[in-house]
Coordinates of C-alpha atoms in Angstrom, one line a residue:
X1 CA 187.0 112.7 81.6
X2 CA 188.3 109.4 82.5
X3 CA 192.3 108.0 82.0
X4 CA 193.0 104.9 80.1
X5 CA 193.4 103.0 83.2
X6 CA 189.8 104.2 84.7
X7 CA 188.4 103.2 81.3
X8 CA 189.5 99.9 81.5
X9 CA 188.7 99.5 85.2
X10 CA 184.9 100.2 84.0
X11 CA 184.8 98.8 80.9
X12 CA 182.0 97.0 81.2
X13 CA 179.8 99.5 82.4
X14 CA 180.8 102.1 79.7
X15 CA 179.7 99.8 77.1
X16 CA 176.3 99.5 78.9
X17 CA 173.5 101.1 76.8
X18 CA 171.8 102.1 80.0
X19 CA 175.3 103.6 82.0
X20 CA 177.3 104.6 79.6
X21 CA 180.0 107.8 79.8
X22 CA 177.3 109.8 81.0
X23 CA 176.1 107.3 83.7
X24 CA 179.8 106.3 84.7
X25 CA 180.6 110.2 85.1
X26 CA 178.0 110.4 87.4
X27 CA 178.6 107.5 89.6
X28 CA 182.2 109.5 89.8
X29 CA 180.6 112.5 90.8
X30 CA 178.3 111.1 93.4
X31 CA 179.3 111.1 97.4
X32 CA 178.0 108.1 99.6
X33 CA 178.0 107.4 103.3
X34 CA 177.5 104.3 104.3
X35 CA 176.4 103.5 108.2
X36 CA 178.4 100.3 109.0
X37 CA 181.0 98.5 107.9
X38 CA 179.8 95.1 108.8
X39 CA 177.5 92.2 107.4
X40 CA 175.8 94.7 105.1
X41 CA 178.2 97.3 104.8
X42 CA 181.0 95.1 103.6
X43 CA 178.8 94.3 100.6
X44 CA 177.2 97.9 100.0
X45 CA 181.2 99.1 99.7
X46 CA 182.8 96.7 98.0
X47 CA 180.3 97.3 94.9
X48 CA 179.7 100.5 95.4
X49 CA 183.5 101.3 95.2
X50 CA 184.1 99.0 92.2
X51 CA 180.9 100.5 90.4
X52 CA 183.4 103.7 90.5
X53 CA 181.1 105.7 93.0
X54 CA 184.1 108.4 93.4
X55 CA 183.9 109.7 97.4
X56 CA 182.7 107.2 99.7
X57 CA 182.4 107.8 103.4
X58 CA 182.0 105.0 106.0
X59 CA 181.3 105.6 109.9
X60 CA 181.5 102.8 112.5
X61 CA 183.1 102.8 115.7
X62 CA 183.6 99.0 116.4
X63 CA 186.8 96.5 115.7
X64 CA 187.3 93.2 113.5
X65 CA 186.3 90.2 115.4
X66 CA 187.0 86.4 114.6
X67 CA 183.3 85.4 115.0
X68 CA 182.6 88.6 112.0
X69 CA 184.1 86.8 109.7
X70 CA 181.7 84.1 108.9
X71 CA 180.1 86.8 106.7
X72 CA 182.3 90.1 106.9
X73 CA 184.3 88.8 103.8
X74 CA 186.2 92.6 103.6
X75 CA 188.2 91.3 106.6
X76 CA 190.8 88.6 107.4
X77 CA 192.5 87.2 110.2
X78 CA 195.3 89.6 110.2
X79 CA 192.6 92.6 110.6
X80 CA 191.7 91.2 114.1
X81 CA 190.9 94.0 116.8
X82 CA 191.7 96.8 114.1
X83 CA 189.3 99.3 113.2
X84 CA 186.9 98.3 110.7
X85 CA 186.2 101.6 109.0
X86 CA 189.8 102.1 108.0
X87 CA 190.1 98.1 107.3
X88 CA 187.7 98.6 104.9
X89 CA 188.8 101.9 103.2
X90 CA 192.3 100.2 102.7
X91 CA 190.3 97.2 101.2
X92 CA 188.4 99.3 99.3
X93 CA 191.1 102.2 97.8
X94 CA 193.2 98.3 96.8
X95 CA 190.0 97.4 94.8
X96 CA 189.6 101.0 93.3
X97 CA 192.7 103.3 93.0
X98 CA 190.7 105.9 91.5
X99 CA 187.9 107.2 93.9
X100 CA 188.6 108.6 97.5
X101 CA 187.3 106.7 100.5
X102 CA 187.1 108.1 103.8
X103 CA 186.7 106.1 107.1
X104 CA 185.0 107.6 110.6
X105 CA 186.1 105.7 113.1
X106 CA 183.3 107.2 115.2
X107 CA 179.7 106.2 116.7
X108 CA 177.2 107.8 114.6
X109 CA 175.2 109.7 117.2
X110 CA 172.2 113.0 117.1
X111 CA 175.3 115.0 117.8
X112 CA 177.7 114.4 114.2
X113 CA 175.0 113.2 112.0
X114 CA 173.8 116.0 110.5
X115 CA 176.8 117.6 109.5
X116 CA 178.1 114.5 108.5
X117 CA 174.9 113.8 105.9
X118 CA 175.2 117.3 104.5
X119 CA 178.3 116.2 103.0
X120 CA 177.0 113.3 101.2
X121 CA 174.6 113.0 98.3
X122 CA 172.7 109.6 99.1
X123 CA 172.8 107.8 103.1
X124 CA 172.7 103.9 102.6
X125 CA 172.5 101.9 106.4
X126 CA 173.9 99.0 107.1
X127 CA 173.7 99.1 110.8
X128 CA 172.0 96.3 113.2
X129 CA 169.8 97.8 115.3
X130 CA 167.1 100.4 115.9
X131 CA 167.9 103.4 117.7
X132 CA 170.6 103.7 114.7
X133 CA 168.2 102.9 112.2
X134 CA 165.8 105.6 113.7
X135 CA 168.6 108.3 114.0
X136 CA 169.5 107.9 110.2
X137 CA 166.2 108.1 109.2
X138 CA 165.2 111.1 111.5
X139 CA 168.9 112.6 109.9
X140 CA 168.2 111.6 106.6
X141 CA 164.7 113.3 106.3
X142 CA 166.1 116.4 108.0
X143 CA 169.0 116.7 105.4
X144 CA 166.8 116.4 102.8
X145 CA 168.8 113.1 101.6
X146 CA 167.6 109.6 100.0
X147 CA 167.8 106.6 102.3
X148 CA 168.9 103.2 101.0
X149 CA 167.7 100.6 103.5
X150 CA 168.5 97.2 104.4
X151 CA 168.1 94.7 107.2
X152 CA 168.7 91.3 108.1
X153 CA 167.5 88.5 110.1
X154 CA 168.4 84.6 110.1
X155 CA 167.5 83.3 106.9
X156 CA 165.5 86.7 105.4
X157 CA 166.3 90.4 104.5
X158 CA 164.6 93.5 103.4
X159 CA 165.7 96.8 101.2
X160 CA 164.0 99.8 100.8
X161 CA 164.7 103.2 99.5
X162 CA 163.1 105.7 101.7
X163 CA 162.8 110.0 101.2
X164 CA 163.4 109.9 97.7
X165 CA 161.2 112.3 95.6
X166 CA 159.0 112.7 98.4
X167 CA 158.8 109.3 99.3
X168 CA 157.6 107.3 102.5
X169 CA 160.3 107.6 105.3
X170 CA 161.0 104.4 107.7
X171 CA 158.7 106.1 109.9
X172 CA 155.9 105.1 107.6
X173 CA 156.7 102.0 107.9
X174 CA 157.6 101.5 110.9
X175 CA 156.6 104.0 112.9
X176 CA 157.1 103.0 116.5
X177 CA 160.3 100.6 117.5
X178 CA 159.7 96.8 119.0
X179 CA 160.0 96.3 123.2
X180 CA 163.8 96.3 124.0
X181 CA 164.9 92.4 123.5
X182 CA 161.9 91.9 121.4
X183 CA 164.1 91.2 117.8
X184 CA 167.5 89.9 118.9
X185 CA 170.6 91.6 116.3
X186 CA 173.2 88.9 114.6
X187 CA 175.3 88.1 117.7
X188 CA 172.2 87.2 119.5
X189 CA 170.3 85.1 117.6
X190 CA 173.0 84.4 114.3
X191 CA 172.5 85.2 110.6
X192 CA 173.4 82.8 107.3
X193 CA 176.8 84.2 106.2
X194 CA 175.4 84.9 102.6
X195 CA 172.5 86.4 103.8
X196 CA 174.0 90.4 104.4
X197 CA 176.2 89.7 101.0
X198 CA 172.3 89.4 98.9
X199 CA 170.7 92.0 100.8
X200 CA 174.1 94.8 100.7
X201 CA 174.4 93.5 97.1
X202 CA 170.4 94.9 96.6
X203 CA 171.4 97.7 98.5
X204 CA 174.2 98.4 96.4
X205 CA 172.3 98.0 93.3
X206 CA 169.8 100.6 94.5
X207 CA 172.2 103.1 95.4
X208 CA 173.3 102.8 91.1
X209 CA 169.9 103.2 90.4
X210 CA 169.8 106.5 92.1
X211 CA 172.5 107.9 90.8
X212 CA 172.6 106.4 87.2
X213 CA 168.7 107.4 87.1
X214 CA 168.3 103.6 85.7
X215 CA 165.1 101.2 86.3
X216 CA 162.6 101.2 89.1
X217 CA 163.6 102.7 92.5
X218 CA 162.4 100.6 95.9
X219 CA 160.8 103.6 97.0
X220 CA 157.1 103.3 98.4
X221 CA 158.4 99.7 98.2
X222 CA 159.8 96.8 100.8
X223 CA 161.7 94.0 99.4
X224 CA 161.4 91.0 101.9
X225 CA 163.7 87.8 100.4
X226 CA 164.0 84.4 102.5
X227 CA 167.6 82.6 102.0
X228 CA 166.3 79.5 102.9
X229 CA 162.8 79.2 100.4
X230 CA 164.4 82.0 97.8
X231 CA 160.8 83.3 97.8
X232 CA 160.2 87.3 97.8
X233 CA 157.7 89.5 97.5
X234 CA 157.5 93.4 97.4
X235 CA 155.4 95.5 100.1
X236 CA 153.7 98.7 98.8
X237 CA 153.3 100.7 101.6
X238 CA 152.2 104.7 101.7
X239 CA 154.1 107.9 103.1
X240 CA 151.9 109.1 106.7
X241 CA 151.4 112.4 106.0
X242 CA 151.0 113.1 110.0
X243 CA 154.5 112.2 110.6
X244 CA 156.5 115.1 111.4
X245 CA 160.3 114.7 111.9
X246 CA 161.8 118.7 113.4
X247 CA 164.7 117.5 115.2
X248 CA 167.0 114.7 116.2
X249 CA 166.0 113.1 119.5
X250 CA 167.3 110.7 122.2
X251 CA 166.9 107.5 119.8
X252 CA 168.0 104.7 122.9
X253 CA 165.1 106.5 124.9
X254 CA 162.8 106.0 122.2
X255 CA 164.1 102.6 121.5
X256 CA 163.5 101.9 125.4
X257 CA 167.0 101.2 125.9
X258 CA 167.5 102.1 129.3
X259 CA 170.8 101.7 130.9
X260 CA 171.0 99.9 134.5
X261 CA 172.1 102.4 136.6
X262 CA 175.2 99.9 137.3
X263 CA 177.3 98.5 135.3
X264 CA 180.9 96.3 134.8
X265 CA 183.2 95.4 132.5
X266 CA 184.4 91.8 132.1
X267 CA 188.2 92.7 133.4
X268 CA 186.5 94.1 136.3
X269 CA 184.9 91.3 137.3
X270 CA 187.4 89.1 136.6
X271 CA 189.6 91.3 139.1
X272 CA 186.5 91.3 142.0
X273 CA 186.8 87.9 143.1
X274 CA 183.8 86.4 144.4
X275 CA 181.8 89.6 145.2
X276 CA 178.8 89.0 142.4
X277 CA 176.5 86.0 141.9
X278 CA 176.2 85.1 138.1
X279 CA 173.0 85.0 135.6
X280 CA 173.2 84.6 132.1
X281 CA 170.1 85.2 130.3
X282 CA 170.8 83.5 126.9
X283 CA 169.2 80.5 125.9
X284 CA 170.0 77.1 127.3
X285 CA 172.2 76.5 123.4
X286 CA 174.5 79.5 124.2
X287 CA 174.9 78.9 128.0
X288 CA 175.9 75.3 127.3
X289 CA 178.9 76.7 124.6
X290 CA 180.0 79.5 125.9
X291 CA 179.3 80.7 129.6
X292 CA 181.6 82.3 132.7
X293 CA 179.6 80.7 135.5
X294 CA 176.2 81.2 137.2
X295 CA 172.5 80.2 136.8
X296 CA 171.1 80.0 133.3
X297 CA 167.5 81.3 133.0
X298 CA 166.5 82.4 129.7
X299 CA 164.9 85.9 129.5
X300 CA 161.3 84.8 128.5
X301 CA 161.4 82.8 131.2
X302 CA 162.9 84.8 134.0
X303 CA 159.0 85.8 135.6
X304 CA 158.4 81.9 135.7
X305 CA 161.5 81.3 137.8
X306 CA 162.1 84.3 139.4
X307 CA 162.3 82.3 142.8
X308 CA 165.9 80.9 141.8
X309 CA 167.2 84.6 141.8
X310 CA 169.7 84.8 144.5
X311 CA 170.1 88.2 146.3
X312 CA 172.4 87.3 149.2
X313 CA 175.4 89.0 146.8
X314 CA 175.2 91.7 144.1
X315 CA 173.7 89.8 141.1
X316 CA 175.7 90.5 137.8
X317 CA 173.6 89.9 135.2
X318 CA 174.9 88.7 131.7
X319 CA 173.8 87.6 127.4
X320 CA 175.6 87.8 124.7
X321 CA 175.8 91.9 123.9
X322 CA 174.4 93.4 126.7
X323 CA 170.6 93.7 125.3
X324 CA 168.9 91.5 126.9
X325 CA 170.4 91.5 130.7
X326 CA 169.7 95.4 130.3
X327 CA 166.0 94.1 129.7
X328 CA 166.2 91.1 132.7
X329 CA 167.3 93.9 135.4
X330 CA 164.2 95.8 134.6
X331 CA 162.0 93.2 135.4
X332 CA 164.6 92.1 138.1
X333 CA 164.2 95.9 139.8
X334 CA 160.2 95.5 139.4
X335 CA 160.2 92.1 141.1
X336 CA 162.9 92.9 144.2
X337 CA 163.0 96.8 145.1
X338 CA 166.4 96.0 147.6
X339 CA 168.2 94.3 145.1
X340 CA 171.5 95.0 143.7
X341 CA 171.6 94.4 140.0
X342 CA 174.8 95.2 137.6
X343 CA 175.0 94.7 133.9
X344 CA 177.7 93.1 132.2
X345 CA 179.0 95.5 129.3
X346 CA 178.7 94.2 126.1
X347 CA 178.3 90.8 127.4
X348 CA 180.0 87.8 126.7
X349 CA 180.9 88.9 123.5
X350 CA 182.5 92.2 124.6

């Protein structure tokens, strides 16, 4: 059942009235996809894969970058611009010979994601924002597959376990998404570094629960913990019975996350001379650190000073990801109907 070596490797849980053989078998037989191998994901599959959990999948499509490393602690400097999912597998086989990992360098979309749950027994997310969050949701009820949530935000996280044993679904809980903008991600408004190592660590504790069949699941239950107080508190909440997910949907519709119908990369606008005006749309703390040129009005302010828009050039219109100047040129297009508006992809960060 297990080699010598495997039996020292999980020593500690075999002698573990409530794991066990039995319980250490089954963490071998189970199969895990994890959504995102950043702040949360790093955690979730670094214990996850030393717990022994014997296939692990992980899907993201993005690369290493310096400023991830406050808090990505799977990565180092040397993993800079490299794929994180197969960074992380090669981290991960290193910490556990004897289990298979499988990276997907890929962006999870309605198209691959039911396929790609079918092949897993339990879906845990560790992505950063909503139309994902939606999608596996949506995916994970249609699969018929338990959910192990978390999120993060500043200084406070939450974990869930949602469609397990007929449980509540994110939809319960939350069952429309906020206004595009409304709740900035990590590279817009920053995160603690420990913050995604407590809440994937939670995570990663409730995906052994599942499988082990050990203490109280988070299901019908929200787990909100603040960094800063160390206070938390659980959330009951109930499954809506008039919730009916039948299919996969367009989730950056849903999320409102429409793309301006123009749009330009940094290199090209480096190449284009002096053909745009600038805005950046960050707050006045990000312009003043890190900016490449133009006017600085914040997005909750842009209606207030909507006067200091230039139009005598095409305006490119900048923040840190891409998020919010997708936002400011929708209020830009309401405001000036013969304006030409362009979005910066990715932003300042891309």
């Amino acid at each position: 059942m297990f080699s010598k070596e495997e039996q020292k490797q999980y020593s500690r849980h075999l002698i573990l009235d409530e794991v066990g053989v039995e319980g250490q078998q089954k963490l071998k037989e189970a199969k895990v996809l994890v959504i995102g191998a950043g702040g949360l994901g790093c955690p979730i599959l670094q214990y996850i894969a030393a717990a022994g959990v014997g296939t692990i999948g992980v899907i993201d499509d993005d690369t290493v970058d310096q400023t991830n490393l406050q808090r990505q602690i799977l990565y180092t400097h040397e993993d800079i611009g490299l794929p994180k999912a197969e960074q992380a597998a090669k981290r991960l086989q290193a910490i556990n010979p004897y289990i298979t990992v499988t990276p997907y360098v890929a962006k999870l979309t309605k198209e691959n994601a039911l396929d790609l749950f079918a092949q897993y027994d339990i879906i845990v997310d560790g992505s950063d924002n909503f139309a994902t969050r939606y999608l596996v949701n949506d995916a994970s009820v249609l699969t018929n597959k338990p959910l192990v949530f978390g999120s993060i935000f500043k200084f406070e996280g939450q974990v869930s376990v949602f469609n397990y044993e007929g449980s509540p679904t994110y939809r319960c809980l939350y069952p429309n998404p906020p206004q595009p903008g409304q709740v900035p991600n990590c590279s817009e408004i920053g995160v603690i570094g420990v913050l995604p190592g407590i809440i994937g660590s939670l995570q990663a504790n409730e995906v052994i629960k599942l499988i082990c069949g050990i203490g109280t699941v988070l299901k019908g239950k929200l787990l909100s913990y603040n960094a800063l107080s160390m206070q938390q508190f659980i959330l009951n909440f109930s499954k809506n019975e008039d919730i009916e997910i039948k299919e996969l949907i367009d989730y950056e519709f849903f999320c409102g996350i429409t793309l301006p119908s123009q749009e330009i990369t940094y290199e090209e606008l480096l190449a284009s001379g002096n053909k745009y005006n600038l805005l950046d749309v960050r707050s006045y703390e990000e312009h003043e650190a890190h900016n490449i040129g133009g006017i600085n009005i914040p997005l909750n302010e842009l209606l207030a000073r909507i006067d200091e828009v230039s139009l005598d050039k095409p305006l490119v219109v900048y923040c840190q990801t891409g998020v919010r100047s997708a936002r400011a040129i929708e209020i830009l297009e309401e405001e000036f109907s013969d304006g030409v508006f362009v979005n910066l992809v990715d932003g300042v960060s891309g």
